[in-house]
Amino acid sequence: MQSPPQAADVIVLGAGIVGVSAAYAIRERGLSVVLVDRKAPGEETSYGNAGILSSGSILPLNRPSLFRALPSYLGNNSAALRWDPAWTLRNVEWVLRFLANAVESRVRPRATALHGLIGASLKLHRDWIVRSGEPQRIRETGWLKAWRSEALGAAKAEQDFLAAYGIKSELLDRQAISALEPNMLPVYKVGLLHSQTASVDSPGNVTKAYARMFEGAGGVLRQSEIRALLSDGDGWRVVLGDGEVRARHVVVALGPWSPDILRPLGYRVPMAFERGYHQEFAPNPSRQLLRPIHDAEGSFLMTPMENGVRVTSGVELTDRDAPSNFSQLEQVVPLARGVVEFGDAVAQPWRGSRPSLPDSLPMIGPAPRHPGLWLAFGNQHIGFTTGPATGAAIAAMIAGEAPSFDASAFAPGRYL
Ligand SMILES: Cc1cc2nc3c(=O)[nH]c(=O)nc-3n(C[C@H](O)[C@H](O)[C@H](O)COP(=O)(O)OP(=O)(O)OC[C@H]3O[C@@H](n4cnc5c(N)ncnc54)[C@H](O)[C@@H]3O)c2cc1C
């Protein structure tokens, strides 16, 4: 049944971590907000990620080392990257733009931009998780990146790079890794503990907790399919499956679905979908992991979660809605079992899409040709980390203020 049109100061489209964060931060500034999603909050990409709140993920994936790795991807059987040849041909422009950003001169400017965004976001996560009444969900145990080979040089280079930004990490040898994670088998020779990184035991439930905080602050959550976004006088009309909402401002935070709603307005967003998979397994109670592990050469992550050990896979480049291909996950699960003992799968494998722009930076800011339209998406591999500050930056911009970090590198006008 159609409901009567609803009105608000701001409509936020999408209740993933980015949309929920934007809605809460805008509501905190006293504006009326309607947050719309076809599902309950945090049930898509923001549900299935590895739950790492990473202080050190300032190095984009497209950096010079990518060129060295390219030959290993040609056979299309690497756990790190699978690519669909037909997709690659159709998206050759995105691929070339992505590679063009992988040069040395483009590393530091992007790392600096991400450092600001991540720093602001971690502060908000640590504050909001307490305010939302779920402080037990955050673990301040760091994140261990580990190498099976004698990769001391690679680990040291990463440590030095991070240290230049004031990000602390500790180099570990085999013994030190065993002391840190006593239940892990001794498969790693070198480790780098990102000691300022935190993690959560359920990213979906953290997003839901922030959404409850938004509702508790007087925000309105509406569950409905978003069908269209129409310019309406000096504001916007959002057509939903069961009615309409009107507002002066609209924030597009639809993650990997963001380009769809913007196309009719003449914006062609150069987004690719770095798809990834996870599966959760029953933990062995006497062989618990104490923190997330990133197997640098095995190309997987393993995080102890509320419902089990979550193993996440590398990148699959293909259409967002192409059928699932679980081969990367099948490749890494046996490797993960060789690191720590765990039991049977507790759920079916999950698939999601990291929404990625060619420079591996999100879009945060005003749409270039439409006043009152705000863009907040493209947070790629670190969107769970960066959601809160992405949302808070949009809230500041709507209020006519500068965000708490330099957001100039994220301006949508660089692509639109
Ligand atoms: C395997 C994997 C591991 C990852 N690990 C990490 C990690 O450890 N740390 C980290 O920081 N990040 C990680 N990420 C990245 C992170 O998950 C994403 O960047 C982030 O969740 C994106 O959030 P979002 O709010 O932009 O999108 P989403 O969470 O996808 O939210 C978009 C919302 O829009 C809604 N929607 C879309 N279309 C419509 C419509 N027409 N009508 C109504 N609603 C609609 C959807 O239902 C959805 O709720 C990982 C990603 C993957 C895939």
Short mmCIF file of C-alpha atoms and ligand atoms in Angstrom, two decimals:
data_model
loop_
_atom_site.label_atom_id
_atom_site.label_comp_id
_atom_site.label_asym_id
_atom_site.label_seq_id
_atom_site.Cartn_x
_atom_site.Cartn_y
_atom_site.Cartn_z
CA MET A 1 0.00 0.00 0.00
CA GLN A 2 1.27 3.52 -0.82
CA SER A 3 1.94 5.73 2.23
CA PRO A 4 1.48 9.52 2.06
CA PRO A 5 4.64 11.43 0.98
CA GLN A 6 7.08 11.91 3.84
CA ALA A 7 9.28 15.00 4.22
CA ALA A 8 12.62 15.56 5.93
CA ASP A 9 15.62 17.86 5.76
CA VAL A 10 17.80 15.02 4.46
CA ILE A 11 17.19 11.58 2.94
CA VAL A 12 20.06 9.10 3.17
CA LEU A 13 19.92 6.29 0.61
CA GLY A 14 21.48 3.05 1.84
CA ALA A 15 21.86 1.73 5.40
CA GLY A 16 25.29 0.15 5.16
CA ILE A 17 28.01 1.49 7.45
CA VAL A 18 28.42 4.61 5.28
CA GLY A 19 24.71 5.50 5.10
CA VAL A 20 24.03 4.74 8.77
CA SER A 21 27.05 6.86 9.77
CA ALA A 22 25.96 9.76 7.55
CA ALA A 23 22.40 9.57 8.89
CA TYR A 24 23.55 9.58 12.51
CA ALA A 25 26.09 12.38 12.03
CA ILE A 26 23.52 14.55 10.22
CA ARG A 27 20.85 13.85 12.86
CA GLU A 28 23.34 14.80 15.57
CA ARG A 29 23.47 18.25 13.96
CA GLY A 30 19.73 18.64 14.55
CA LEU A 31 18.38 18.02 11.02
CA SER A 32 15.49 15.65 10.37
CA VAL A 33 16.69 12.54 8.53
CA VAL A 34 15.01 9.60 6.78
CA LEU A 35 17.36 6.67 6.16
CA VAL A 36 16.13 4.22 3.51
CA ASP A 37 17.22 0.70 2.66
CA ARG A 38 15.39 -2.26 1.17
CA LYS A 39 16.89 -4.45 3.88
CA ALA A 40 17.50 -3.96 7.58
CA PRO A 41 20.71 -1.96 8.28
CA GLY A 42 24.09 -3.60 7.70
CA GLU A 43 22.97 -6.68 5.76
CA GLU A 44 25.02 -6.31 2.57
CA THR A 45 28.72 -5.44 2.17
CA SER A 46 28.82 -4.02 5.69
CA TYR A 47 27.74 -7.42 7.00
CA GLY A 48 30.21 -9.71 5.30
CA ASN A 49 33.58 -7.98 5.63
CA ALA A 50 36.51 -9.03 7.78
CA GLY A 51 35.64 -6.56 10.56
CA ILE A 52 39.06 -4.92 10.68
CA LEU A 53 39.26 -1.28 11.77
CA SER A 54 42.59 -0.77 10.15
CA SER A 55 44.88 2.06 11.15
CA GLY A 56 47.46 0.92 8.60
CA SER A 57 45.45 0.44 5.38
CA ILE A 58 46.73 3.67 3.91
CA LEU A 59 48.53 1.93 1.03
CA PRO A 60 46.14 1.52 -1.88
CA LEU A 61 46.12 -1.83 -3.68
CA ASN A 62 47.18 -0.16 -6.92
CA ARG A 63 50.78 0.69 -6.14
CA PRO A 64 54.05 -0.19 -7.96
CA SER A 65 54.24 -3.72 -6.47
CA LEU A 66 51.07 -4.51 -8.44
CA PHE A 67 53.08 -4.44 -11.68
CA ARG A 68 55.50 -7.03 -10.26
CA ALA A 69 52.57 -9.27 -9.32
CA LEU A 70 50.79 -8.98 -12.69
CA PRO A 71 52.50 -12.01 -14.33
CA SER A 72 51.25 -14.24 -11.49
CA TYR A 73 47.67 -13.15 -12.29
CA LEU A 74 47.82 -14.01 -16.01
CA GLY A 75 46.98 -17.70 -15.47
CA ASN A 76 43.82 -16.58 -13.64
CA ASN A 77 44.32 -19.12 -10.85
CA SER A 78 45.74 -16.88 -8.12
CA ALA A 79 43.89 -16.74 -4.80
CA ALA A 80 44.70 -13.03 -4.67
CA LEU A 81 42.95 -12.09 -7.92
CA ARG A 82 40.58 -13.68 -10.40
CA TRP A 83 39.40 -11.71 -13.38
CA ASP A 84 36.66 -12.35 -15.87
CA PRO A 85 38.12 -11.83 -19.38
CA ALA A 86 34.79 -10.61 -20.80
CA TRP A 87 34.43 -8.12 -17.92
CA THR A 88 38.02 -6.98 -18.45
CA LEU A 89 37.41 -6.30 -22.14
CA ARG A 90 34.23 -4.35 -21.38
CA ASN A 91 35.98 -2.40 -18.60
CA VAL A 92 39.40 -1.89 -20.12
CA GLU A 93 39.18 1.85 -19.42
CA TRP A 94 38.68 1.23 -15.68
CA VAL A 95 41.58 -1.25 -15.66
CA LEU A 96 43.92 1.19 -17.40
CA ARG A 97 42.94 4.03 -15.07
CA PHE A 98 43.46 1.73 -12.07
CA LEU A 99 46.94 0.77 -13.34
CA ALA A 100 47.78 4.40 -14.15
CA ASN A 101 47.36 5.13 -10.43
CA ALA A 102 49.78 2.35 -9.46
CA VAL A 103 52.86 4.52 -10.06
CA GLU A 104 55.23 5.74 -7.33
CA SER A 105 54.21 9.41 -7.64
CA ARG A 106 50.57 8.51 -6.86
CA VAL A 107 51.30 6.50 -3.70
CA ARG A 108 52.03 9.18 -1.10
CA PRO A 109 49.27 11.66 -2.00
CA ARG A 110 46.67 8.91 -1.71
CA ALA A 111 48.22 7.43 1.45
CA THR A 112 48.15 10.89 3.04
CA ALA A 113 44.50 11.37 2.09
CA LEU A 114 43.54 7.93 3.43
CA HIS A 115 45.54 8.49 6.61
CA GLY A 116 43.38 11.53 7.42
CA LEU A 117 40.13 9.71 6.65
CA ILE A 118 41.10 6.57 8.60
CA GLY A 119 42.36 8.50 11.64
CA ALA A 120 39.10 10.49 11.88
CA SER A 121 37.06 7.33 11.40
CA LEU A 122 38.79 5.25 14.06
CA LYS A 123 38.13 8.01 16.61
CA LEU A 124 34.43 7.93 15.73
CA HIS A 125 34.18 4.13 15.80
CA ARG A 126 35.80 4.02 19.25
CA ASP A 127 33.36 6.66 20.49
CA TRP A 128 30.20 5.39 18.77
CA ILE A 129 30.65 1.76 19.72
CA VAL A 130 30.58 2.83 23.38
CA ARG A 131 27.69 5.25 22.83
CA SER A 132 25.70 2.57 21.01
CA GLY A 133 25.94 0.33 24.07
CA GLU A 134 28.04 -2.39 22.39
CA PRO A 135 31.62 -1.67 23.58
CA GLN A 136 32.32 -5.41 23.96
CA ARG A 137 32.23 -5.78 20.16
CA ILE A 138 35.54 -3.95 19.63
CA ARG A 139 38.85 -5.72 20.29
CA GLU A 140 42.00 -3.66 20.65
CA THR A 141 44.27 -6.62 19.92
CA GLY A 142 45.78 -5.37 16.64
CA TRP A 143 45.98 -7.19 13.33
CA LEU A 144 48.75 -9.59 12.35
CA LYS A 145 50.02 -9.66 8.80
CA ALA A 146 52.19 -12.75 8.35
CA TRP A 147 54.49 -14.24 5.72
CA ARG A 148 55.33 -17.91 5.18
CA SER A 149 58.64 -17.06 3.48
CA GLU A 150 61.66 -15.11 4.78
CA ALA A 151 59.98 -11.83 3.80
CA LEU A 152 61.71 -9.63 6.33
CA GLY A 153 62.46 -7.03 3.65
CA ALA A 154 58.80 -6.67 2.67
CA ALA A 155 57.71 -6.49 6.30
CA LYS A 156 60.38 -3.90 7.16
CA ALA A 157 59.52 -1.76 4.12
CA GLU A 158 55.86 -1.73 5.18
CA GLN A 159 56.82 -0.90 8.76
CA ASP A 160 58.99 2.03 7.62
CA PHE A 161 56.25 3.35 5.34
CA LEU A 162 53.70 3.27 8.15
CA ALA A 163 56.15 4.76 10.66
CA ALA A 164 56.52 7.83 8.43
CA TYR A 165 52.81 8.46 9.16
CA GLY A 166 53.19 7.78 12.88
CA ILE A 167 51.48 4.37 12.59
CA LYS A 168 52.99 1.87 15.00
CA SER A 169 53.71 -1.75 14.14
CA GLU A 170 55.97 -4.51 15.52
CA LEU A 171 58.17 -6.87 13.52
CA LEU A 172 57.92 -10.46 14.77
CA ASP A 173 59.89 -13.62 14.16
CA ARG A 174 58.51 -17.17 14.40
CA GLN A 175 58.90 -17.33 18.19
CA ALA A 176 57.32 -13.96 18.76
CA ILE A 177 54.38 -14.93 16.51
CA SER A 178 53.88 -18.10 18.57
CA ALA A 179 53.98 -16.10 21.80
CA LEU A 180 51.36 -13.71 20.40
CA GLU A 181 49.06 -16.41 18.97
CA PRO A 182 49.82 -19.56 20.97
CA ASN A 183 47.10 -21.60 19.24
CA MET A 184 48.41 -20.98 15.75
CA LEU A 185 50.61 -23.61 14.09
CA PRO A 186 54.14 -22.34 13.33
CA VAL A 187 53.63 -21.72 9.58
CA TYR A 188 54.78 -18.10 9.50
CA LYS A 189 58.39 -16.96 9.53
CA VAL A 190 57.78 -13.21 9.64
CA GLY A 191 54.98 -11.13 11.11
CA LEU A 192 54.04 -7.48 11.29
CA LEU A 193 51.65 -6.66 14.11
CA HIS A 194 49.59 -3.55 13.32
CA SER A 195 49.23 -2.74 16.98
CA GLN A 196 46.92 0.28 16.61
CA THR A 197 44.40 -1.62 14.52
CA ALA A 198 41.20 -2.86 16.14
CA SER A 199 38.56 -5.31 14.98
CA VAL A 200 34.93 -6.09 15.73
CA ASP A 201 33.22 -9.41 16.30
CA SER A 202 30.29 -8.67 13.96
CA PRO A 203 30.42 -5.76 11.49
CA GLY A 204 26.74 -6.30 10.64
CA ASN A 205 25.70 -6.02 14.28
CA VAL A 206 27.89 -2.95 14.80
CA THR A 207 26.15 -1.28 11.85
CA LYS A 208 22.79 -2.23 13.35
CA ALA A 209 23.84 -0.80 16.73
CA TYR A 210 24.75 2.52 15.06
CA ALA A 211 21.37 2.46 13.27
CA ARG A 212 19.59 2.01 16.61
CA MET A 213 21.60 4.95 17.94
CA PHE A 214 20.35 7.01 14.95
CA GLU A 215 16.73 6.02 15.70
CA GLY A 216 17.27 6.73 19.40
CA ALA A 217 18.37 10.25 18.41
CA GLY A 218 15.06 10.77 16.56
CA GLY A 219 16.06 9.61 13.07
CA VAL A 220 13.58 7.71 10.91
CA LEU A 221 14.52 4.37 9.36
CA ARG A 222 12.41 3.26 6.42
CA GLN A 223 12.65 -0.17 4.81
CA SER A 224 11.73 0.09 1.15
CA GLU A 225 13.09 -0.40 -2.35
CA ILE A 226 14.55 2.83 -3.77
CA ARG A 227 13.24 3.15 -7.33
CA ALA A 228 14.24 6.63 -8.52
CA LEU A 229 15.78 9.93 -7.50
CA LEU A 230 14.12 12.98 -9.06
CA SER A 231 15.03 16.66 -8.87
CA ASP A 232 12.03 18.50 -7.41
CA GLY A 233 12.10 22.32 -7.34
CA ASP A 234 14.95 23.23 -4.99
CA GLY A 235 15.02 19.75 -3.47
CA TRP A 236 14.64 16.05 -4.20
CA ARG A 237 11.94 13.41 -4.47
CA VAL A 238 12.87 9.81 -3.82
CA VAL A 239 10.45 7.29 -5.29
CA LEU A 240 10.17 4.19 -3.11
CA GLY A 241 8.45 0.85 -3.52
CA ASP A 242 5.76 2.00 -1.08
CA GLY A 243 5.62 5.77 -1.45
CA GLU A 244 7.82 8.85 -1.68
CA VAL A 245 10.07 10.99 0.48
CA ARG A 246 10.97 14.61 -0.24
CA ALA A 247 13.89 16.58 1.13
CA ARG A 248 16.21 19.50 0.48
CA HIS A 249 19.25 17.16 0.53
CA VAL A 250 19.86 13.58 -0.54
CA VAL A 251 22.91 11.50 0.32
CA VAL A 252 23.69 8.57 -1.99
CA ALA A 253 25.36 5.88 0.14
CA LEU A 254 24.33 2.79 -1.79
CA GLY A 255 27.80 1.20 -1.82
CA PRO A 256 28.18 -0.97 -4.94
CA TRP A 257 24.68 0.00 -6.12
CA SER A 258 25.39 3.76 -6.12
CA PRO A 259 26.11 4.14 -9.87
CA ASP A 260 22.65 2.78 -10.80
CA ILE A 261 20.67 5.57 -9.15
CA LEU A 262 22.95 8.30 -10.54
CA ARG A 263 22.97 7.21 -14.19
CA PRO A 264 19.57 8.79 -15.04
CA LEU A 265 20.95 12.12 -13.70
CA GLY A 266 23.80 11.95 -16.24
CA TYR A 267 26.57 10.73 -13.91
CA ARG A 268 28.63 7.80 -15.13
CA VAL A 269 30.50 6.61 -12.03
CA PRO A 270 33.66 4.62 -12.94
CA MET A 271 33.11 1.91 -10.34
CA ALA A 272 34.39 -1.64 -10.45
CA PHE A 273 33.33 -4.41 -8.11
CA GLU A 274 36.18 -6.10 -6.30
CA ARG A 275 34.08 -9.02 -5.24
CA GLY A 276 35.04 -11.13 -2.26
CA TYR A 277 33.73 -14.13 -0.35
CA HIS A 278 33.66 -15.36 3.20
CA GLN A 279 32.70 -18.48 5.06
CA GLU A 280 32.43 -19.02 8.81
CA PHE A 281 33.51 -22.14 10.66
CA ALA A 282 32.93 -23.47 14.17
CA PRO A 283 35.94 -22.50 16.29
CA ASN A 284 37.75 -25.12 18.32
CA PRO A 285 37.24 -23.71 21.87
CA SER A 286 40.73 -24.78 22.92
CA ARG A 287 42.38 -23.36 19.76
CA GLN A 288 41.03 -19.79 19.63
CA LEU A 289 42.54 -17.01 17.53
CA LEU A 290 43.06 -13.81 19.48
CA ARG A 291 43.06 -11.35 16.57
CA PRO A 292 42.56 -11.18 12.77
CA ILE A 293 45.34 -12.75 10.72
CA HIS A 294 46.26 -11.68 7.20
CA ASP A 295 48.17 -14.39 5.34
CA ALA A 296 50.14 -12.17 2.94
CA GLU A 297 51.18 -14.94 0.56
CA GLY A 298 48.11 -17.16 0.97
CA SER A 299 45.90 -14.14 0.11
CA PHE A 300 43.26 -14.60 2.78
CA LEU A 301 42.17 -13.17 6.08
CA MET A 302 40.90 -14.96 9.10
CA THR A 303 38.93 -13.17 11.83
CA PRO A 304 37.47 -14.58 15.03
CA MET A 305 33.82 -13.49 14.90
CA GLU A 306 30.74 -13.82 17.08
CA ASN A 307 29.50 -16.83 15.09
CA GLY A 308 32.79 -18.49 14.20
CA VAL A 309 36.10 -18.11 12.41
CA ARG A 310 35.44 -16.01 9.29
CA VAL A 311 37.78 -16.74 6.37
CA THR A 312 37.65 -14.05 3.67
CA SER A 313 39.03 -14.36 0.15
CA GLY A 314 40.92 -12.09 -2.27
CA VAL A 315 39.56 -10.07 -5.19
CA GLU A 316 37.36 -11.25 -8.05
CA LEU A 317 36.94 -8.72 -10.85
CA THR A 318 33.65 -9.30 -12.63
CA ASP A 319 30.14 -7.89 -12.90
CA ARG A 320 28.53 -7.08 -9.57
CA ASP A 321 25.66 -9.52 -10.14
CA ALA A 322 27.49 -12.32 -12.02
CA PRO A 323 26.96 -15.80 -10.53
CA SER A 324 29.21 -16.72 -7.60
CA ASN A 325 32.47 -18.54 -8.21
CA PHE A 326 33.68 -20.01 -4.94
CA SER A 327 37.02 -21.24 -6.28
CA GLN A 328 39.15 -18.62 -4.45
CA LEU A 329 37.44 -19.47 -1.18
CA GLU A 330 37.91 -23.20 -1.83
CA GLN A 331 41.59 -22.50 -2.50
CA VAL A 332 42.22 -20.66 0.77
CA VAL A 333 40.12 -22.58 3.31
CA PRO A 334 42.55 -25.55 3.39
CA LEU A 335 45.42 -23.08 3.89
CA ALA A 336 43.54 -21.46 6.77
CA ARG A 337 42.97 -24.90 8.34
CA GLY A 338 46.74 -25.33 8.28
CA VAL A 339 47.13 -22.18 10.43
CA VAL A 340 44.61 -22.86 13.18
CA GLU A 341 42.29 -25.76 13.92
CA PHE A 342 38.60 -25.10 13.33
CA GLY A 343 35.51 -27.21 12.72
CA ASP A 344 32.78 -27.43 10.08
CA ALA A 345 31.20 -24.52 8.26
CA VAL A 346 28.41 -22.93 10.28
CA ALA A 347 26.78 -21.17 7.31
CA GLN A 348 26.77 -21.05 3.52
CA PRO A 349 29.53 -19.01 1.81
CA TRP A 350 28.77 -15.29 1.48
CA ARG A 351 29.61 -12.98 -1.46
CA GLY A 352 29.93 -9.20 -1.55
CA SER A 353 31.35 -6.41 -3.71
CA ARG A 354 33.97 -3.91 -2.62
CA PRO A 355 32.92 -0.72 -4.45
CA SER A 356 36.10 0.63 -6.06
CA LEU A 357 37.01 3.69 -8.11
CA PRO A 358 40.18 3.76 -10.26
CA ASP A 359 42.24 5.66 -7.67
CA SER A 360 41.09 3.44 -4.76
CA LEU A 361 39.72 6.51 -2.98
CA PRO A 362 36.05 7.02 -2.12
CA MET A 363 33.83 9.83 -3.39
CA ILE A 364 32.86 12.10 -0.51
CA GLY A 365 31.21 15.39 -1.32
CA PRO A 366 28.74 17.25 -3.50
CA ALA A 367 27.62 16.01 -6.92
CA PRO A 368 29.09 18.52 -9.37
CA ARG A 369 25.91 19.54 -11.23
CA HIS A 370 23.09 19.09 -8.69
CA PRO A 371 22.85 21.23 -5.54
CA GLY A 372 21.67 19.25 -2.53
CA LEU A 373 22.93 15.94 -3.90
CA TRP A 374 25.76 14.39 -1.84
CA LEU A 375 27.86 11.38 -2.75
CA ALA A 376 29.34 8.96 -0.20
CA PHE A 377 30.52 5.68 -1.70
CA GLY A 378 33.45 3.84 -3.26
CA ASN A 379 35.10 2.95 0.06
CA GLN A 380 36.65 -0.18 -1.51
CA HIS A 381 38.58 -2.52 0.84
CA ILE A 382 38.34 -0.28 3.91
CA GLY A 383 34.73 0.90 3.94
CA PHE A 384 33.91 -0.61 7.30
CA THR A 385 36.84 1.30 8.78
CA THR A 386 36.14 4.56 6.93
CA GLY A 387 32.32 4.63 7.07
CA PRO A 388 31.95 6.85 10.16
CA ALA A 389 34.26 9.66 8.97
CA THR A 390 32.80 9.46 5.45
CA GLY A 391 29.37 10.06 6.98
CA ALA A 392 30.59 12.75 9.37
CA ALA A 393 32.29 14.61 6.50
CA ILE A 394 29.03 14.69 4.53
CA ALA A 395 27.22 15.98 7.64
CA ALA A 396 29.77 18.78 8.00
CA MET A 397 29.55 19.70 4.31
CA ILE A 398 25.72 19.87 4.42
CA ALA A 399 26.08 22.25 7.37
CA GLY A 400 28.50 24.36 5.31
CA GLU A 401 31.49 23.40 7.44
CA ALA A 402 34.83 21.79 6.62
CA PRO A 403 35.22 18.12 7.61
CA SER A 404 37.62 17.25 10.42
CA PHE A 405 40.16 15.92 7.85
CA ASP A 406 41.26 17.05 4.41
CA ALA A 407 38.66 15.56 2.06
CA SER A 408 39.83 17.32 -1.11
CA ALA A 409 41.23 14.11 -2.65
CA PHE A 410 37.79 12.53 -2.36
CA ALA A 411 35.90 15.23 -4.30
CA PRO A 412 33.42 13.57 -6.72
CA GLY A 413 34.33 16.16 -9.37
CA ARG A 414 37.58 14.29 -10.08
CA TYR A 415 35.57 11.72 -12.04
CA LEU A 416 32.11 13.23 -12.65
C1 LIG B 1 35.36 -9.88 1.53
C2 LIG B 1 35.39 -8.46 2.04
C3 LIG B 1 36.17 -8.15 3.16
C4 LIG B 1 36.24 -6.83 3.63
N1 LIG B 1 36.93 -6.55 4.76
C5 LIG B 1 36.95 -5.29 5.27
C6 LIG B 1 37.59 -5.01 6.51
O1 LIG B 1 38.09 -5.89 7.18
N2 LIG B 1 37.62 -3.73 6.94
C7 LIG B 1 37.03 -2.72 6.25
O2 LIG B 1 37.12 -1.57 6.69
N3 LIG B 1 36.35 -2.96 5.10
C8 LIG B 1 36.30 -4.22 4.59
N4 LIG B 1 35.62 -4.48 3.44
C9 LIG B 1 35.00 -3.37 2.71
C10 LIG B 1 33.68 -2.92 3.33
O3 LIG B 1 32.89 -4.04 3.66
C11 LIG B 1 32.89 -2.03 2.36
O4 LIG B 1 33.73 -1.03 1.81
C12 LIG B 1 31.75 -1.33 3.10
O5 LIG B 1 30.96 -2.26 3.79
C13 LIG B 1 30.87 -0.56 2.13
O6 LIG B 1 29.81 -0.01 2.87
P1 LIG B 1 28.63 0.78 2.19
O7 LIG B 1 27.78 1.33 3.26
O8 LIG B 1 29.22 1.72 1.18
O9 LIG B 1 27.86 -0.33 1.31
P2 LIG B 1 26.79 -1.49 1.77
O10 LIG B 1 27.12 -2.01 3.12
O11 LIG B 1 26.72 -2.43 0.65
O12 LIG B 1 25.45 -0.66 1.87
C14 LIG B 1 24.70 -0.30 0.73
C15 LIG B 1 23.22 -0.48 1.08
O13 LIG B 1 22.43 -0.02 -0.02
C16 LIG B 1 21.26 -0.80 -0.05
N5 LIG B 1 20.64 -0.71 -1.38
C17 LIG B 1 21.26 -0.85 -2.57
N6 LIG B 1 20.40 -0.64 -3.59
C18 LIG B 1 19.20 -0.34 -3.01
C19 LIG B 1 17.91 0.00 -3.53
N7 LIG B 1 17.66 0.10 -4.85
N8 LIG B 1 16.89 0.24 -2.66
C20 LIG B 1 17.13 0.16 -1.31
N9 LIG B 1 18.32 -0.13 -0.77
C21 LIG B 1 19.35 -0.38 -1.60
C22 LIG B 1 21.76 -2.21 0.27
O14 LIG B 1 20.69 -3.03 0.75
C23 LIG B 1 22.84 -1.94 1.31
O15 LIG B 1 22.36 -2.08 2.63
C24 LIG B 1 35.53 -5.80 2.94
C25 LIG B 1 34.74 -6.12 1.84
C26 LIG B 1 34.65 -7.43 1.40
C27 LIG B 1 33.75 -7.76 0.23
#
